[in-house]
Amino acid sequence: MNALLLAGLTGRGPTPPRKSFLFTVTRSSLTTLLLFGCALILHVYSAVYSWKTPIWHPRNELAHYDFIDSLSKGHWPKPGAPISHETFYLTLAHFQWKKPRDFDGTKKGMGVEGLSYENHQPPVYYGVMAVPNALLRIADVAPATRIRLLRLCQNGVVGLGLLLVFPIFSSLHRSLGISRVAGGLIACWMATTNCVRYASLGNDS
């Protein structure tokens, strides 16, 4: 009664009781945090999976790496050109790959795997990846470790995208009323697809 009388005299309503922090965490906020937590777990799993996946698996990783490595040396392979001598050597000496039945120990005998057939792709991805590859070559990192670290580099780009989803949807929630849960769902979708697509080098995704 006194609160109503005060409201009539001052023109203001009664002051609502203060809520503790626990009451300010709404169901939507909790769902969003859980979704982003799941996305983080999936992203860490993706990084471990990409590290443990055998080199040149899938098979077109060989051609993707050859294009990256050629650009890091300042060379752009011609369409249909054979893979570099170094990529050929790494394939035979260090990594396992599915050889054709009639393989004769030459690039030509490798079939399509002996060609740098990914050099028709848009060069942005390959140019970006050529920078860490050149630095790892200068540091004399072992070939298998270098390729795995390059996988983690492209995985890190996806991780940066996941980090940006949260502030973007927080801003959209304030300005347009879009639910933050949508951002959590998108982050989970990005992390899930990343588990498969970034196990090897390539811009196929």
Steps between C-alpha positions, in 0.01 A plus 500: 500500500779738589673411174189593301465828690865582430452420134207740483698781660822457302364372169729197519419139569639300788862388467513131406692275737859423404564161351812296559730400214346152487160644416643712217619190314199427282424170337603647163838613634565160657413323176732731308789434738445125477498515119822702488654257748409210270648692205826548692522129584434407137766745382762353734404153380538620140853625571600164653337312212682708237833437677450122511360461147765339275680727253350502147163391630281570313707451188455851359689646797815426300395737220380766746832494681697510174324824400560653845866398500557630147357841591716515814802466268372775270400258223155460343467155338348488154165323452557129464867527603654214699538537875829642622802276550479561876133398523581192293790413731290550815226278359737214425738530795286619793126453446277209414265533206295265286726413209357396162558137414728594209700763696851517353662741748445812288270803526320388185450158652317659795208584276297808595679519837817587311344822369463834679133507403381737776675806352180601320342586835459863623842588646393681821503192724826371352670838522404535867619148584825555310612751767509258799635229270793724402569582866490131596740421217740768623479347848588163342195326643464135398264452200233298685497741793490795261191368324327428830578850625356642178181304571487661844547844341189460285322349800594813695330720239177310567557547872528875446168488317343319795624770737347771281156336492430582866552882487329519161181337626516695827494817290218364281305412814527856632422672169255264328384268776649191335546221751853424617406133481518531119865597537565195716334274241711650221817457708414132556431453129836660410687285750325180388574549130855604589563157654485342155603775260819615666656161577728565200628794300265641240247772424222261400273625778 
